[in-house]
Amino acid sequence: MDHTDIQPLLNVYHRKLAYTSLKFKRYLYNQINWDVRLLGIKGARGVGKTTLLLQRIKEAFDNIDSVFYVSLDNLWFQNHSAEELVEFLYTHGVTHLFFDEVHKYRDWTTFIKNIYDNYPDLNIVYTGSAMLAIDNSKSDLSRRQSLYTLCGLSFREYLEYEGIITLPPLQLGALLKTHTNCAMEVVAQIKVLKYFEKYLDSGYYPYYKEAGKDYLMRVNEVIQLIIDSDIPAVEETITYATRQKIKKLLMVVAENVPLEPNINKLSSSLESTRDQTLKMLYWLDRAALLDLLTDKIKDYKHLIGPKKIYLDNTNLMNALGSKISKGTQRETFFANQVGAVATLSIPKQGDFMVDGKYLFEVGGPQKTFDQIADLPDSYLAIDNIEVGNGNRIPLWLFGCLY
């Protein structure tokens, strides 16, 4: 192998780097410990993982020849091996490798482990599907690496990305105590509810800017890619017939959200077994297309029937053409934004239990405490209000947690 062989990869790397902007960085950028020797970033397709890598290279390295970025789904790897590429780059002075789409490479966990073990002074950063289950893989990487998850744009990030206002993220505990002052500071500067409506429709995936009017069509294309490509890349035994069932299952949920599923009936309609239906539901959850809520903390090793199922975010509701009730949209937003920073479960009373402590009801301006009256640490997340009071908190403010 020589430089001529890798020139196609270099061309892609340099072109992408040249077009990478440092103007807006995702919330995770400054949370990551970039100094660790093995770093993994997983997340749903389209949330900005590639941009995160390229921004790091552009900002942190004066000599880009000491760094190499490559996506492991590049066709170049049809007749070249990544192992051979790493050896060539290492012997020619590269000290930092950035791998994109790592789950697309055969036996990728063994590949990453071997690089880590065999090149002790090489730094490795990789991105992969939201479905990656690192600690269960046959080449256990959990002891070797730091692993982060990148979510879609929060409402706070959307406002910054649009150039409307820059706000610091709020801790949940601080939000509950100081929400009135926090909200007043924002509404004194912008008409927040106008932007909130736009975000709910088309503001979760950063590519909404590039896609423009084709955004919802692009979201649908991404959904297809996740089911046809990403899920089978991680769960290698999935057949074409199973992929079709996954698509049907997703549409059944989309048309009935929030779904309180009868797993046996759902299995029958899919001509599947109960166990297989549960697996498909949890695959869609791990792929960040669904949000399964149980009455306990979710455990991917022990699959139990969910009590309620939402689509992962409100943009998916639009893209899949589901019947969008305002109530479901509100609950989906709350589950998506709060679930990114806390654990959610279904309580006996109320809509959501957060971190096993805080009880929430989600609703419109007329919502009362009737359903959760006299329960400790209970709150209302209220839509269509700019500022709340007491334990009545504006729904939009829960989009400022990351």
XYZ file of C-alpha atoms in Angstrom:
402
model
C 0.000 0.000 0.000
C 1.188 3.547 -0.782
C -0.236 7.058 -0.815
C -1.771 6.473 -4.228
C -3.941 3.714 -2.755
C -5.354 5.936 -0.020
C -5.734 9.067 -2.162
C -9.511 8.528 -2.635
C -9.930 8.464 1.171
C -7.736 11.535 1.582
C -9.807 13.414 -0.988
C -13.019 12.712 0.919
C -11.420 13.590 4.262
C -9.975 16.908 3.076
C -13.147 17.898 1.238
C -15.341 17.232 4.260
C -12.942 19.047 6.572
C -12.848 22.100 4.313
C -16.635 22.423 4.430
C -16.938 21.905 8.188
C -18.026 24.981 10.128
C -17.057 25.691 13.735
C -19.812 28.257 14.173
C -22.236 25.924 15.983
C -21.212 22.946 18.077
C -23.521 20.344 19.551
C -24.009 20.200 23.323
C -21.854 17.068 23.600
C -18.736 18.622 22.078
C -17.512 20.270 25.290
C -18.633 17.386 27.510
C -16.405 14.852 25.774
C -13.032 13.971 27.223
C -11.162 14.042 23.922
C -7.879 13.088 25.621
C -8.774 9.440 26.294
C -7.076 6.953 23.985
C -10.267 5.159 22.929
C -13.435 7.194 22.550
C -16.802 6.090 21.153
C -19.753 8.273 20.163
C -23.034 6.623 19.278
C -26.313 8.147 18.199
C -29.149 8.023 15.718
C -28.433 8.553 12.051
C -28.487 12.244 11.167
C -27.907 13.816 14.599
C -24.457 15.198 13.737
C -21.847 12.618 14.758
C -19.716 13.116 11.630
C -19.700 16.893 12.072
C -18.607 16.420 15.677
C -15.524 14.461 14.572
C -14.576 16.896 11.827
C -15.009 19.906 14.110
C -12.647 18.312 16.620
C -10.024 17.715 13.933
C -10.362 21.226 12.540
C -10.174 22.904 15.929
C -7.597 20.788 17.761
C -4.956 19.853 15.150
C -2.634 22.283 13.394
C -1.071 19.451 11.413
C -3.920 17.528 9.797
C -1.414 15.034 8.363
C -1.078 13.613 11.875
C -4.811 12.861 11.833
C -6.910 10.688 9.559
C -10.704 10.587 9.198
C -12.474 7.818 7.300
C -15.974 6.382 7.148
C -15.898 2.601 7.339
C -18.888 2.295 5.001
C -16.758 3.678 2.145
C -16.705 1.402 -0.907
C -12.903 1.520 -0.736
C -13.130 -1.197 1.904
C -14.668 -3.652 -0.538
C -11.176 -4.501 -1.748
C -8.993 -3.082 1.036
C -8.811 -3.863 4.725
C -9.016 -1.339 7.527
C -6.268 -3.251 9.328
C -3.898 -2.658 6.419
C -4.896 1.009 6.296
C -4.153 1.482 10.004
C -0.699 -0.081 9.672
C 0.151 2.185 6.737
C -1.096 5.342 8.471
C 0.651 4.513 11.747
C 4.005 3.891 10.070
C 3.640 7.207 8.225
C 3.175 9.323 11.336
C -0.578 9.401 11.978
C -1.254 9.627 15.721
C -5.043 10.070 15.797
C -7.621 8.010 13.886
C -11.251 9.070 13.535
C -13.526 6.262 12.304
C -17.083 7.021 11.202
C -19.882 4.431 10.792
C -17.806 1.803 12.588
C -20.728 -0.638 12.834
C -20.583 -1.086 9.044
C -17.203 -2.835 9.242
C -17.104 -6.595 9.699
C -16.398 -7.740 13.267
C -15.787 -4.112 14.172
C -15.403 -4.628 17.927
C -12.489 -7.027 17.403
C -10.993 -4.586 14.902
C -11.132 -1.679 17.365
C -9.860 -3.826 20.258
C -6.885 -5.021 18.213
C -5.929 -1.489 17.185
C -6.142 -0.364 20.786
C -3.987 -3.282 22.000
C -1.470 -3.371 19.127
C -0.795 0.369 18.751
C -0.387 1.594 22.329
C 0.400 5.213 21.357
C -2.442 5.590 18.827
C -5.552 7.585 19.736
C -8.862 6.282 18.358
C -12.224 8.009 18.095
C -15.170 6.274 16.454
C -18.849 6.843 15.825
C -21.550 4.260 15.352
C -25.228 3.489 15.345
C -27.370 4.290 18.364
C -27.940 0.532 18.542
C -24.379 -0.348 19.513
C -24.308 -2.547 22.604
C -20.657 -2.229 23.509
C -20.657 -4.025 26.837
C -22.352 -7.121 25.417
C -20.038 -7.550 22.448
C -17.722 -10.516 22.222
C -14.708 -8.171 22.261
C -15.596 -6.226 25.381
C -14.636 -2.588 24.821
C -16.328 -1.249 27.932
C -13.147 -1.571 30.021
C -11.032 0.219 27.434
C -13.069 3.182 26.292
C -15.195 6.190 27.127
C -18.574 6.017 25.392
C -20.947 8.930 24.778
C -24.406 9.187 23.240
C -25.393 12.096 20.990
C -29.106 12.963 20.889
C -30.905 15.129 18.359
C -31.150 18.888 18.761
C -32.713 20.070 21.988
C -35.034 23.062 21.761
C -32.285 25.143 23.386
C -29.808 24.068 20.694
C -32.367 24.721 17.959
C -32.683 28.333 19.114
C -28.903 28.732 18.990
C -28.595 26.919 15.636
C -31.165 29.317 14.184
C -29.228 32.304 15.530
C -32.173 33.384 17.689
C -30.725 33.251 21.194
C -27.912 31.455 23.028
C -28.887 29.950 26.363
C -26.959 27.825 28.861
C -28.369 24.335 29.508
C -30.317 23.905 32.744
C -29.975 21.150 35.310
C -33.332 19.499 35.997
C -33.227 20.294 39.716
C -32.445 23.941 39.010
C -35.221 24.133 36.429
C -37.788 22.889 38.937
C -36.727 25.477 41.506
C -36.036 28.532 39.342
C -38.212 28.007 36.260
C -40.121 31.288 36.643
C -36.984 33.428 36.534
C -35.456 31.286 33.757
C -38.552 31.630 31.588
C -38.880 35.370 32.207
C -35.313 35.956 31.048
C -36.053 34.185 27.760
C -39.475 35.669 26.982
C -38.116 39.160 27.616
C -35.936 38.618 24.534
C -37.910 36.397 22.110
C -41.409 35.142 21.272
C -40.537 31.665 22.446
C -43.825 29.889 21.661
C -43.571 30.767 17.958
C -40.196 29.057 17.702
C -41.318 26.152 19.853
C -44.046 25.259 17.336
C -41.507 25.271 14.504
C -39.136 23.064 16.483
C -41.848 20.493 17.182
C -42.577 20.248 13.462
C -39.071 20.208 12.018
C -36.207 21.027 14.355
C -34.871 17.825 15.879
C -32.441 16.591 13.212
C -29.768 19.164 12.248
C -30.137 18.399 8.526
C -33.501 20.209 8.495
C -31.629 23.322 7.318
C -30.024 21.604 4.365
C -33.166 19.671 3.414
C -35.563 22.622 3.535
C -38.982 21.694 2.185
C -37.799 18.113 1.621
C -37.044 17.619 5.313
C -39.867 15.185 6.130
C -39.057 13.187 3.004
C -35.433 13.036 4.175
C -36.554 11.844 7.614
C -38.479 9.026 5.926
C -35.404 8.076 3.908
C -33.324 7.995 7.088
C -35.901 5.747 8.765
C -35.644 3.330 5.847
C -31.841 3.325 6.097
C -31.939 2.653 9.815
C -34.197 -0.375 9.365
C -32.640 -1.719 6.152
C -28.995 -1.023 6.968
C -28.161 0.033 10.527
C -30.248 -2.480 12.473
C -29.059 -5.472 10.379
C -25.453 -4.245 10.703
C -25.736 -4.609 14.480
C -28.204 -7.509 14.656
C -26.684 -9.632 11.912
C -29.265 -12.420 11.897
C -32.109 -10.172 10.710
C -33.709 -11.366 7.483
C -35.566 -9.424 4.795
C -38.868 -10.738 6.180
C -37.965 -9.473 9.647
C -37.102 -6.039 8.271
C -40.543 -5.865 6.675
C -42.155 -6.772 9.998
C -40.125 -4.066 11.743
C -41.449 -1.496 9.266
C -45.010 -2.677 9.767
C -44.553 -2.572 13.542
C -43.233 0.987 13.367
C -46.254 2.103 11.340
C -48.678 0.366 13.710
C -47.157 2.324 16.579
C -47.076 5.576 14.575
C -50.793 5.321 13.840
C -51.694 4.597 17.462
C -49.354 6.664 19.618
C -49.194 6.652 22.531
C -49.703 2.908 22.233
C -50.465 0.867 25.316
C -49.605 -2.415 23.666
C -51.084 -5.848 24.043
C -47.975 -7.751 22.996
C -49.877 -10.949 22.196
C -52.289 -9.144 19.853
C -49.446 -7.195 18.321
C -47.538 -10.433 17.724
C -50.545 -12.004 16.061
C -51.007 -9.064 13.683
C -47.332 -9.321 12.706
C -47.479 -13.130 12.410
C -44.638 -13.242 14.880
C -43.895 -14.693 18.306
C -44.156 -12.674 21.498
C -40.398 -12.837 22.059
C -39.635 -11.741 18.516
C -42.098 -8.847 18.740
C -40.469 -7.664 21.965
C -37.060 -7.878 20.293
C -38.280 -5.790 17.354
C -39.744 -3.163 19.686
C -36.497 -2.892 21.615
C -34.474 -2.737 18.378
C -36.574 0.252 17.317
C -36.084 1.796 20.748
C -32.308 1.340 20.638
C -32.297 2.770 17.106
C -33.978 5.933 18.484
C -37.153 5.496 16.451
C -39.396 4.487 19.360
C -39.435 5.303 23.047
C -40.594 2.372 25.177
C -41.698 3.219 28.694
C -42.130 0.625 31.406
C -43.058 0.810 35.070
C -39.413 0.066 35.906
C -36.086 1.378 34.637
C -35.575 0.050 31.109
C -33.223 -2.918 30.833
C -32.115 -4.142 27.400
C -30.863 -7.429 28.826
C -34.273 -8.409 30.212
C -37.014 -7.472 27.773
C -40.339 -6.802 29.446
C -43.556 -5.606 27.856
C -43.678 -1.781 27.715
C -46.602 -0.008 29.357
C -46.648 2.774 26.778
C -44.896 3.430 23.459
C -44.162 6.793 21.845
C -42.296 7.710 18.699
C -38.852 8.962 19.664
C -39.492 12.616 18.772
C -42.167 14.930 17.384
C -40.506 15.244 13.964
C -40.981 11.508 13.448
C -44.689 12.005 14.115
C -44.840 14.428 11.192
C -42.720 12.304 8.886
C -44.672 9.098 9.438
C -48.004 10.812 8.956
C -49.362 9.686 12.279
C -52.480 11.275 13.682
C -50.933 14.119 15.618
C -53.015 14.964 18.638
C -51.724 17.919 20.599
C -51.686 15.848 23.775
C -49.509 13.134 22.221
C -47.177 15.712 20.705
C -46.688 17.315 24.120
C -45.985 14.013 25.841
C -43.598 12.926 23.066
C -41.620 16.152 23.403
C -41.408 15.818 27.184
C -40.323 12.167 27.026
C -37.734 12.916 24.352
C -36.099 15.934 25.995
C -36.248 14.851 29.635
C -35.383 11.252 28.726
C -32.074 12.488 27.293
C -30.875 13.539 30.749
C -32.920 11.409 33.167
C -34.610 8.010 33.493
C -38.335 7.852 32.764
C -40.932 5.324 33.850
C -44.727 5.063 33.898
C -46.190 5.794 37.354
C -49.503 4.559 38.776
C -50.740 8.159 38.737
C -49.627 10.882 36.345
C -47.878 10.715 32.971
C -44.187 10.340 33.821
C -41.984 9.481 36.761
C -38.549 11.074 36.385
C -35.491 9.569 38.102
C -37.846 7.632 40.367
C -38.642 10.854 42.241
C -40.393 13.597 40.281
C -43.974 13.055 39.084
C -45.229 14.922 36.019
C -48.515 15.529 34.247
C -48.279 17.072 30.785
C -51.084 19.153 29.302
C -52.485 22.463 28.063
C -53.157 25.713 29.948
C -56.323 24.308 31.587
C -54.490 21.326 33.088
C -54.999 20.924 36.843
C -53.391 18.892 39.609
C -56.527 16.735 40.017
C -54.816 13.520 38.829
C -51.735 13.943 41.009
C -53.185 15.965 43.892
C -51.373 15.695 47.224
C -48.552 13.556 45.784
C -45.018 14.646 46.736
C -42.673 16.186 44.163
C -45.478 16.513 41.607
C -45.403 19.029 38.753
C -47.366 20.107 35.694
C -45.604 20.653 32.368
C -47.915 23.109 30.634
C -47.997 23.898 26.912
C -48.913 27.288 25.406
C -47.722 29.361 28.362
C -44.591 31.478 28.356
C -43.991 31.619 32.106
C -45.207 29.353 34.904
C -45.563 29.655 38.643
C -45.211 27.312 41.586
C -45.236 23.742 40.319
C -46.727 24.728 36.943
C -43.811 24.828 34.503
C -43.842 25.839 30.811
C -43.443 22.768 28.617
C -40.966 24.480 26.276
C -38.531 25.014 29.133
C -37.927 21.246 29.345
C -36.231 21.644 25.971
C -33.373 23.516 27.679
C -31.914 20.586 29.619
C -29.038 19.856 27.214
